[in-house]
PDB file of C-alpha atoms and ligand atoms in Angstrom:
ATOM      1  CA  UNK A   1       0.421  -0.127  -0.080  1.00 87.00           C
ATOM      2  CA  UNK A   2       1.230   3.055  -0.958  1.00 95.00           C
ATOM      3  CA  UNK A   3       1.248   5.610   2.164  1.00 95.00           C
ATOM      4  CA  UNK A   4       0.724   9.413   0.822  1.00 97.00           C
ATOM      5  CA  UNK A   5       3.187  11.344   2.116  1.00 98.00           C
ATOM      6  CA  UNK A   6       2.753  15.137   2.387  1.00 98.00           C
ATOM      7  CA  UNK A   7       5.940  17.025   2.678  1.00 98.00           C
ATOM      8  CA  UNK A   8       7.326  21.028   3.017  1.00 98.00           C
ATOM      9  CA  UNK A   9      10.135  22.314   0.918  1.00 98.00           C
ATOM     10  CA  UNK A  10      10.827  25.562   3.036  1.00 98.00           C
ATOM     11  CA  UNK A  11      13.463  26.777   0.267  1.00 98.00           C
ATOM     12  CA  UNK A  12      15.696  29.784   1.277  1.00 98.00           C
ATOM     13  CA  UNK A  13      13.112  30.977   3.876  1.00 98.00           C
ATOM     14  CA  UNK A  14      12.983  30.504   7.776  1.00 98.00           C
ATOM     15  CA  UNK A  15      15.542  31.701  10.130  1.00 98.00           C
ATOM     16  CA  UNK A  16      15.891  29.062  13.421  1.00 98.00           C
ATOM     17  CA  UNK A  17      13.542  31.223  15.552  1.00 98.00           C
ATOM     18  CA  UNK A  18      10.932  31.158  12.977  1.00 98.00           C
ATOM     19  CA  UNK A  19      11.375  27.726  11.757  1.00 98.00           C
ATOM     20  CA  UNK A  20      11.236  26.696  15.643  1.00 98.00           C
ATOM     21  CA  UNK A  21       7.848  27.662  16.346  1.00 98.00           C
ATOM     22  CA  UNK A  22       6.956  26.687  12.658  1.00 98.00           C
ATOM     23  CA  UNK A  23       7.394  23.101  13.172  1.00 98.00           C
ATOM     24  CA  UNK A  24       6.057  23.145  17.341  1.00 98.00           C
ATOM     25  CA  UNK A  25       2.635  24.524  15.373  1.00 98.00           C
ATOM     26  CA  UNK A  26       2.784  21.785  12.857  1.00 98.00           C
ATOM     27  CA  UNK A  27       3.910  18.652  15.265  1.00 98.00           C
ATOM     28  CA  UNK A  28       0.893  20.475  17.882  1.00 97.00           C
ATOM     29  CA  UNK A  29      -1.427  19.995  14.608  1.00 97.00           C
ATOM     30  CA  UNK A  30      -0.493  17.218  12.606  1.00 97.00           C
ATOM     31  CA  UNK A  31       0.096  15.146  15.627  1.00 94.00           C
ATOM     32  CA  UNK A  32      -3.360  13.065  15.087  1.00 91.00           C
ATOM     33  CA  UNK A  33      -2.122  12.859  11.372  1.00 93.00           C
ATOM     34  CA  UNK A  34      -1.960   8.952  10.918  1.00 91.00           C
ATOM     35  CA  UNK A  35      -3.252   8.939   7.088  1.00 93.00           C
ATOM     36  CA  UNK A  36      -0.119  10.324   6.079  1.00 95.00           C
ATOM     37  CA  UNK A  37       3.945  10.830   6.375  1.00 97.00           C
ATOM     38  CA  UNK A  38       4.446  14.184   6.201  1.00 98.00           C
ATOM     39  CA  UNK A  39       7.611  15.548   5.265  1.00 98.00           C
ATOM     40  CA  UNK A  40       9.273  18.808   6.357  1.00 98.00           C
ATOM     41  CA  UNK A  41      12.880  19.981   4.393  1.00 99.00           C
ATOM     42  CA  UNK A  42      14.100  23.447   6.148  1.00 98.00           C
ATOM     43  CA  UNK A  43      17.363  25.409   4.766  1.00 98.00           C
ATOM     44  CA  UNK A  44      20.022  23.608   6.628  1.00 98.00           C
ATOM     45  CA  UNK A  45      20.808  26.342   8.265  1.00 98.00           C
ATOM     46  CA  UNK A  46      17.678  25.486  10.224  1.00 98.00           C
ATOM     47  CA  UNK A  47      17.704  22.115  10.262  1.00 98.00           C
ATOM     48  CA  UNK A  48      19.438  21.406  14.272  1.00 98.00           C
ATOM     49  CA  UNK A  49      16.637  23.647  15.404  1.00 98.00           C
ATOM     50  CA  UNK A  50      14.120  21.626  13.477  1.00 98.00           C
ATOM     51  CA  UNK A  51      14.882  17.883  14.930  1.00 98.00           C
ATOM     52  CA  UNK A  52      14.946  19.457  18.006  1.00 98.00           C
ATOM     53  CA  UNK A  53      11.222  20.339  18.169  1.00 98.00           C
ATOM     54  CA  UNK A  54      10.344  17.467  15.714  1.00 98.00           C
ATOM     55  CA  UNK A  55      12.472  14.617  17.637  1.00 97.00           C
ATOM     56  CA  UNK A  56      10.465  12.004  19.467  1.00 96.00           C
ATOM     57  CA  UNK A  57       7.248  12.866  16.940  1.00 97.00           C
ATOM     58  CA  UNK A  58       5.912  11.425  13.721  1.00 95.00           C
ATOM     59  CA  UNK A  59       7.196  14.222  11.408  1.00 98.00           C
ATOM     60  CA  UNK A  60      10.428  13.473   9.112  1.00 98.00           C
ATOM     61  CA  UNK A  61      13.227  15.943   8.647  1.00 98.00           C
ATOM     62  CA  UNK A  62      14.494  15.898   5.253  1.00 99.00           C
ATOM     63  CA  UNK A  63      17.030  18.442   3.536  1.00 98.00           C
ATOM     64  CA  UNK A  64      16.030  19.977   0.668  1.00 98.00           C
ATOM     65  CA  UNK A  65      20.195  18.918  -1.345  1.00 98.00           C
ATOM     66  CA  UNK A  66      23.174  16.982  -0.637  1.00 98.00           C
ATOM     67  CA  UNK A  67      26.550  16.326  -2.522  1.00 98.00           C
ATOM     68  CA  UNK A  68      27.899  12.976  -3.388  1.00 98.00           C
ATOM     69  CA  UNK A  69      31.197  12.982  -1.467  1.00 98.00           C
ATOM     70  CA  UNK A  70      31.620  12.383   2.079  1.00 98.00           C
ATOM     71  CA  UNK A  71      33.786  14.966   2.417  1.00 98.00           C
ATOM     72  CA  UNK A  72      36.088  17.173   0.878  1.00 98.00           C
ATOM     73  CA  UNK A  73      37.113  20.782  -0.656  1.00 98.00           C
ATOM     74  CA  UNK A  74      33.997  21.265  -1.576  1.00 98.00           C
ATOM     75  CA  UNK A  75      33.116  24.528   0.230  1.00 98.00           C
ATOM     76  CA  UNK A  76      29.469  25.388   0.709  1.00 97.00           C
ATOM     77  CA  UNK A  77      28.497  21.622   0.002  1.00 98.00           C
ATOM     78  CA  UNK A  78      26.956  19.880   2.429  1.00 98.00           C
ATOM     79  CA  UNK A  79      27.233  15.512   2.742  1.00 98.00           C
ATOM     80  CA  UNK A  80      25.424  13.054   4.031  1.00 98.00           C
ATOM     81  CA  UNK A  81      27.090  11.786   7.446  1.00 98.00           C
ATOM     82  CA  UNK A  82      26.175  15.737   8.192  1.00 98.00           C
ATOM     83  CA  UNK A  83      22.650  15.650   7.076  1.00 98.00           C
ATOM     84  CA  UNK A  84      22.285  12.315   9.283  1.00 98.00           C
ATOM     85  CA  UNK A  85      23.654  14.436  11.734  1.00 98.00           C
ATOM     86  CA  UNK A  86      21.674  16.966  12.062  1.00 98.00           C
ATOM     87  CA  UNK A  87      18.589  14.537  12.022  1.00 98.00           C
ATOM     88  CA  UNK A  88      17.635  14.155   8.354  1.00 98.00           C
ATOM     89  CA  UNK A  89      15.873  10.845   7.083  1.00 98.00           C
ATOM     90  CA  UNK A  90      15.177  12.478   3.378  1.00 98.00           C
ATOM     91  CA  UNK A  91      16.772  14.280   0.988  1.00 98.00           C
ATOM     92  CA  UNK A  92      14.967  15.981  -1.660  1.00 98.00           C
ATOM     93  CA  UNK A  93      17.139  15.258  -5.324  1.00 98.00           C
ATOM     94  CA  UNK A  94      17.019  17.516  -8.444  1.00 98.00           C
ATOM     95  CA  UNK A  95      14.577  20.466  -7.617  1.00 98.00           C
ATOM     96  CA  UNK A  96      13.915  22.405 -10.683  1.00 96.00           C
ATOM     97  CA  UNK A  97      15.129  25.058  -9.114  1.00 97.00           C
ATOM     98  CA  UNK A  98      18.634  23.295  -8.515  1.00 97.00           C
ATOM     99  CA  UNK A  99      18.797  22.827 -12.082  1.00 96.00           C
ATOM    100  CA  UNK A 100      17.669  25.599 -13.213  1.00 94.00           C
ATOM    101  CA  UNK A 101      19.346  28.435 -11.259  1.00 96.00           C
ATOM    102  CA  UNK A 102      22.767  25.946  -9.955  1.00 97.00           C
ATOM    103  CA  UNK A 103      23.127  24.044 -13.043  1.00 96.00           C
ATOM    104  CA  UNK A 104      21.782  20.328 -12.417  1.00 97.00           C
ATOM    105  CA  UNK A 105      21.466  17.493 -14.382  1.00 98.00           C
ATOM    106  CA  UNK A 106      20.709  14.394 -14.196  1.00 98.00           C
ATOM    107  CA  UNK A 107      23.637  12.986 -14.562  1.00 98.00           C
ATOM    108  CA  UNK A 108      25.001  15.104 -10.952  1.00 98.00           C
ATOM    109  CA  UNK A 109      20.915  14.356  -9.777  1.00 98.00           C
ATOM    110  CA  UNK A 110      22.261  10.251 -10.072  1.00 98.00           C
ATOM    111  CA  UNK A 111      25.863  10.968  -8.677  1.00 98.00           C
ATOM    112  CA  UNK A 112      23.549  11.863  -5.733  1.00 98.00           C
ATOM    113  CA  UNK A 113      21.147   9.399  -5.563  1.00 98.00           C
ATOM    114  CA  UNK A 114      23.935   7.411  -6.113  1.00 98.00           C
ATOM    115  CA  UNK A 115      25.716   8.169  -3.011  1.00 98.00           C
ATOM    116  CA  UNK A 116      22.099   8.563  -0.816  1.00 98.00           C
ATOM    117  CA  UNK A 117      21.234   4.715  -2.011  1.00 98.00           C
ATOM    118  CA  UNK A 118      24.640   4.025   0.615  1.00 97.00           C
ATOM    119  CA  UNK A 119      23.561   5.609   3.223  1.00 98.00           C
ATOM    120  CA  UNK A 120      20.619   5.735   5.966  1.00 98.00           C
ATOM    121  CA  UNK A 121      18.992   8.724   3.437  1.00 98.00           C
ATOM    122  CA  UNK A 122      15.354   7.717   1.636  1.00 98.00           C
ATOM    123  CA  UNK A 123      15.150  10.311  -1.469  1.00 98.00           C
ATOM    124  CA  UNK A 124      12.107  11.988  -2.885  1.00 98.00           C
ATOM    125  CA  UNK A 125      13.557  12.577  -6.951  1.00 98.00           C
ATOM    126  CA  UNK A 126      12.408  15.550  -8.741  1.00 98.00           C
ATOM    127  CA  UNK A 127      11.612  15.484 -12.205  1.00 98.00           C
ATOM    128  CA  UNK A 128       9.179  18.039 -14.736  1.00 97.00           C
ATOM    129  CA  UNK A 129       9.083  19.851 -18.314  1.00 96.00           C
ATOM    130  CA  UNK A 130       8.852  23.205 -18.792  1.00 94.00           C
ATOM    131  CA  UNK A 131       6.468  25.498 -20.170  1.00 92.00           C
ATOM    132  CA  UNK A 132       8.329  25.316 -23.269  1.00 92.00           C
ATOM    133  CA  UNK A 133       8.132  21.452 -23.220  1.00 93.00           C
ATOM    134  CA  UNK A 134       4.706  21.340 -22.325  1.00 93.00           C
ATOM    135  CA  UNK A 135       3.826  23.468 -25.393  1.00 91.00           C
ATOM    136  CA  UNK A 136       5.608  21.279 -27.579  1.00 93.00           C
ATOM    137  CA  UNK A 137       4.622  18.475 -26.568  1.00 91.00           C
ATOM    138  CA  UNK A 138       6.887  16.356 -26.265  1.00 91.00           C
ATOM    139  CA  UNK A 139       6.982  16.442 -22.161  1.00 94.00           C
ATOM    140  CA  UNK A 140       5.978  12.787 -21.778  1.00 94.00           C
ATOM    141  CA  UNK A 141       9.450  12.362 -23.456  1.00 95.00           C
ATOM    142  CA  UNK A 142      10.892  14.686 -21.280  1.00 96.00           C
ATOM    143  CA  UNK A 143      10.110  13.574 -18.263  1.00 97.00           C
ATOM    144  CA  UNK A 144      11.488  10.191 -19.035  1.00 97.00           C
ATOM    145  CA  UNK A 145      14.728  11.555 -20.320  1.00 97.00           C
ATOM    146  CA  UNK A 146      14.905  13.110 -17.210  1.00 98.00           C
ATOM    147  CA  UNK A 147      13.643   9.285 -15.146  1.00 98.00           C
ATOM    148  CA  UNK A 148      16.510   7.415 -17.738  1.00 98.00           C
ATOM    149  CA  UNK A 149      19.429   9.793 -16.143  1.00 98.00           C
ATOM    150  CA  UNK A 150      18.775  10.156 -12.775  1.00 98.00           C
ATOM    151  CA  UNK A 151      17.585   6.805 -11.740  1.00 98.00           C
ATOM    152  CA  UNK A 152      20.175   5.144 -14.491  1.00 98.00           C
ATOM    153  CA  UNK A 153      21.749   1.914 -12.533  1.00 97.00           C
ATOM    154  CA  UNK A 154      19.597   1.567 -10.220  1.00 96.00           C
ATOM    155  CA  UNK A 155      18.006  -1.768  -9.384  1.00 93.00           C
ATOM    156  CA  UNK A 156      13.854  -2.574  -8.029  1.00 91.00           C
ATOM    157  CA  UNK A 157      15.039  -3.065  -4.628  1.00 91.00           C
ATOM    158  CA  UNK A 158      16.065   0.513  -4.409  1.00 95.00           C
ATOM    159  CA  UNK A 159      13.844   2.088  -6.172  1.00 96.00           C
ATOM    160  CA  UNK A 160      11.540   0.756  -3.347  1.00 95.00           C
ATOM    161  CA  UNK A 161      13.282   3.364  -1.047  1.00 96.00           C
ATOM    162  CA  UNK A 162      12.255   6.823  -3.621  1.00 98.00           C
ATOM    163  CA  UNK A 163      10.022   8.557  -3.818  1.00 98.00           C
ATOM    164  CA  UNK A 164       9.607  10.881  -6.941  1.00 98.00           C
ATOM    165  CA  UNK A 165       8.069  14.096  -6.903  1.00 98.00           C
ATOM    166  CA  UNK A 166       6.756  15.563 -10.584  1.00 98.00           C
ATOM    167  CA  UNK A 167       6.528  19.535 -10.895  1.00 96.00           C
ATOM    168  CA  UNK A 168       6.081  20.969 -13.869  1.00 95.00           C
ATOM    169  CA  UNK A 169       8.194  24.210 -13.643  1.00 93.00           C
ATOM    170  CA  UNK A 170       5.175  26.392 -15.330  1.00 92.00           C
ATOM    171  CA  UNK A 171       3.145  25.279 -11.883  1.00 91.00           C
ATOM    172  CA  UNK A 172       6.234  26.342  -9.301  1.00 88.00           C
ATOM    173  CA  UNK A 173       5.489  29.249  -8.094  1.00 86.00           C
ATOM    174  CA  UNK A 174       2.972  30.365 -10.188  1.00 88.00           C
ATOM    175  CA  UNK A 175      -0.522  30.034  -9.019  1.00 84.00           C
ATOM    176  CA  UNK A 176      -0.848  27.898 -12.116  1.00 85.00           C
ATOM    177  CA  UNK A 177      -1.204  24.476 -10.873  1.00 83.00           C
ATOM    178  CA  UNK A 178      -1.600  21.230 -13.039  1.00 88.00           C
ATOM    179  CA  UNK A 179      -5.580  20.148 -13.299  1.00 94.00           C
ATOM    180  CA  UNK A 180      -5.680  16.557 -10.941  1.00 95.00           C
ATOM    181  CA  UNK A 181      -6.180  15.159 -14.692  1.00 96.00           C
ATOM    182  CA  UNK A 182      -3.163  16.680 -16.329  1.00 95.00           C
ATOM    183  CA  UNK A 183      -1.347  15.892 -13.772  1.00 96.00           C
ATOM    184  CA  UNK A 184      -2.561  12.216 -12.865  1.00 97.00           C
ATOM    185  CA  UNK A 185      -1.964  11.292 -16.731  1.00 96.00           C
ATOM    186  CA  UNK A 186       1.812  12.184 -16.437  1.00 97.00           C
ATOM    187  CA  UNK A 187       1.851  10.673 -12.903  1.00 98.00           C
ATOM    188  CA  UNK A 188       0.458   7.475 -14.398  1.00 98.00           C
ATOM    189  CA  UNK A 189       2.718   7.647 -17.334  1.00 97.00           C
ATOM    190  CA  UNK A 190       5.929   7.903 -14.932  1.00 98.00           C
ATOM    191  CA  UNK A 191       4.010   4.500 -13.758  1.00 98.00           C
ATOM    192  CA  UNK A 192       4.521   3.217 -17.046  1.00 97.00           C
ATOM    193  CA  UNK A 193       7.925   3.638 -17.502  1.00 98.00           C
ATOM    194  CA  UNK A 194       8.816   2.013 -14.242  1.00 98.00           C
ATOM    195  CA  UNK A 195       6.860  -0.041 -15.182  1.00 97.00           C
ATOM    196  CA  UNK A 196       8.934  -1.290 -17.711  1.00 97.00           C
ATOM    197  CA  UNK A 197      12.305  -0.522 -16.660  1.00 96.00           C
ATOM    198  CA  UNK A 198      11.324  -2.105 -13.068  1.00 96.00           C
ATOM    199  CA  UNK A 199       9.040  -4.720 -13.173  1.00 95.00           C
ATOM    200  CA  UNK A 200       5.403  -3.435 -12.706  1.00 95.00           C
ATOM    201  CA  UNK A 201       4.812  -4.556  -8.853  1.00 95.00           C
ATOM    202  CA  UNK A 202       7.518  -2.170  -8.103  1.00 94.00           C
ATOM    203  CA  UNK A 203       5.690   0.683 -10.287  1.00 96.00           C
ATOM    204  CA  UNK A 204       3.160  -0.028  -7.917  1.00 96.00           C
ATOM    205  CA  UNK A 205       4.445  -0.010  -4.717  1.00 97.00           C
ATOM    206  CA  UNK A 206       6.521   3.865  -5.726  1.00 97.00           C
ATOM    207  CA  UNK A 207       4.905   6.925  -4.286  1.00 98.00           C
ATOM    208  CA  UNK A 208       4.759   9.232  -6.782  1.00 98.00           C
ATOM    209  CA  UNK A 209       3.886  13.034  -5.975  1.00 98.00           C
ATOM    210  CA  UNK A 210       2.454  16.334  -7.501  1.00 97.00           C
ATOM    211  CA  UNK A 211       4.353  19.688  -6.607  1.00 97.00           C
ATOM    212  CA  UNK A 212       3.522  23.231  -8.063  1.00 96.00           C
ATOM    213  CA  UNK A 213       1.089  26.066  -6.080  1.00 94.00           C
ATOM    214  CA  UNK A 214      -0.205  23.206  -4.212  1.00 96.00           C
ATOM    215  CA  UNK A 215      -2.895  24.692  -1.887  1.00 96.00           C
ATOM    216  CA  UNK A 216      -5.618  23.430   1.149  1.00 96.00           C
ATOM    217  CA  UNK A 217      -8.328  24.740  -1.520  1.00 95.00           C
ATOM    218  CA  UNK A 218      -6.930  22.123  -4.688  1.00 95.00           C
ATOM    219  CA  UNK A 219      -5.190  19.412  -2.706  1.00 96.00           C
ATOM    220  CA  UNK A 220      -8.362  17.178  -2.193  1.00 95.00           C
ATOM    221  CA  UNK A 221      -8.614  16.818  -5.768  1.00 95.00           C
ATOM    222  CA  UNK A 222      -5.280  16.084  -6.656  1.00 96.00           C
ATOM    223  CA  UNK A 223      -5.565  13.080  -4.050  1.00 96.00           C
ATOM    224  CA  UNK A 224      -8.290  12.088  -5.139  1.00 95.00           C
ATOM    225  CA  UNK A 225      -5.979  10.862  -8.265  1.00 96.00           C
ATOM    226  CA  UNK A 226      -5.463   7.235  -8.162  1.00 96.00           C
ATOM    227  CA  UNK A 227      -1.487   7.609  -9.020  1.00 97.00           C
ATOM    228  CA  UNK A 228      -1.189  10.626  -6.868  1.00 97.00           C
ATOM    229  CA  UNK A 229       0.855   9.972  -3.649  1.00 97.00           C
ATOM    230  CA  UNK A 230       1.200  12.845  -2.108  1.00 97.00           C
ATOM    231  CA  UNK A 231       2.563  16.186  -2.763  1.00 98.00           C
ATOM    232  CA  UNK A 232       5.595  18.625  -2.762  1.00 98.00           C
ATOM    233  CA  UNK A 233       4.380  21.635  -1.090  1.00 98.00           C
ATOM    234  CA  UNK A 234       6.299  24.851  -1.414  1.00 98.00           C
ATOM    235  CA  UNK A 235       4.841  28.436  -1.087  1.00 97.00           C
ATOM    236  CA  UNK A 236       1.827  27.262   1.481  1.00 98.00           C
ATOM    237  CA  UNK A 237       4.172  25.218   3.576  1.00 98.00           C
ATOM    238  CA  UNK A 238       5.126  28.082   5.383  1.00 98.00           C
ATOM    239  CA  UNK A 239       2.287  29.358   7.229  1.00 98.00           C
ATOM    240  CA  UNK A 240       1.648  26.358   9.862  1.00 98.00           C
ATOM    241  CA  UNK A 241      -2.156  27.118   8.830  1.00 97.00           C
ATOM    242  CA  UNK A 242      -2.307  26.530   5.437  1.00 98.00           C
ATOM    243  CA  UNK A 243       0.266  23.428   5.893  1.00 98.00           C
ATOM    244  CA  UNK A 244      -1.779  21.818   8.236  1.00 97.00           C
ATOM    245  CA  UNK A 245      -4.856  22.388   6.122  1.00 97.00           C
ATOM    246  CA  UNK A 246      -2.943  20.337   3.360  1.00 97.00           C
ATOM    247  CA  UNK A 247      -2.380  17.604   5.846  1.00 97.00           C
ATOM    248  CA  UNK A 248      -5.857  17.365   6.905  1.00 95.00           C
ATOM    249  CA  UNK A 249      -7.024  17.011   3.419  1.00 93.00           C
ATOM    250  CA  UNK A 250      -9.577  14.449   3.802  1.00 79.00           C
ATOM    251  CA  UNK A 251     -10.275  13.775   7.054  1.00 51.00           C
ATOM    252  CA  UNK A 252     -11.960  10.898   6.131  1.00 60.00           C
ATOM    253  CA  UNK A 253      -9.088   9.586   4.393  1.00 62.00           C
ATOM    254  CA  UNK A 254      -7.463   6.603   6.135  1.00 54.00           C
ATOM    255  CA  UNK A 255      -4.286   6.150   4.288  1.00 66.00           C
ATOM    256  CA  UNK A 256      -3.135   4.664   1.128  1.00 77.00           C
ATOM    257  CA  UNK A 257      -3.772   3.687  -3.069  1.00 81.00           C
TER     258      UNK A 257
HETATM  259  P1  PGA B 301       5.313  25.805  -4.664  1.00 60.82           P
HETATM  260  O1  PGA B 301       7.027  25.288  -5.247  1.00 60.82           O
HETATM  261  O2  PGA B 301       4.625  25.094  -3.987  1.00 60.82           O
HETATM  262  O3  PGA B 301       5.435  27.200  -4.052  1.00 60.82           O
HETATM  263  O4  PGA B 301       4.653  26.259  -5.747  1.00 60.82           O
HETATM  264  C1  PGA B 301       6.521  23.687  -4.817  1.00 60.82           C
HETATM  265  C2  PGA B 301       8.142  23.251  -4.932  1.00 60.82           C
HETATM  266  O5  PGA B 301       8.548  23.567  -6.061  1.00 60.82           O
HETATM  267  O6  PGA B 301       8.221  21.433  -4.422  1.00 60.82           O
END
């Protein structure tokens, strides 16, 4: 069964004091949320503060990126052992902002992923087409290429530790959500690709999140789609009130698909 995941990507927001306040509000409001897994991804500097507040709760700590080398002369980078030490259990890889602003490619995502697979961290691997690629009509091909490059060399067993996040670039931070039907079509295509490559059973078990302008108002319809297993939330995760409404997207929901 695929237990839903609601993940908040804080991006470059929140000081330590702000992180503590947000984490404690989410912790209190999400205490009874057993229908989904809740992931918080603060910036590196706030990981320690967040870890203190959520220790022993149902909230899972994630980082927004990681380097593939365990240590060395890599100014400005953060390693897997550092994230483990800070209390992280997960890490986001290949977010479109990393791809667009910081030269991330499928190959570098793959290097990070392979290193993460040897660690205790579980990855959320992001993929998604740009507006130009969507309008050109070849977005399924673009996504297949991103999957092939990012997941290169992965075994079916390893695949089960991965969460994928489909985030159409044109929907991130723009207020323009992909309609539930448009997102479902891509999610189904991703599952089909995974099935061919890793087998039907592995593909059936992998969670695929949607991301891009998720709000309390649109999450219920997205979650009703058979192949959408949760959300990667940006802007709406920065206030406890809206993130909690997203977490509690459907109080009648008892869990996975
Ligand atoms: P958004 O960001 O919810 O602000 O569109 C989503 C993301 O980038 O993960």
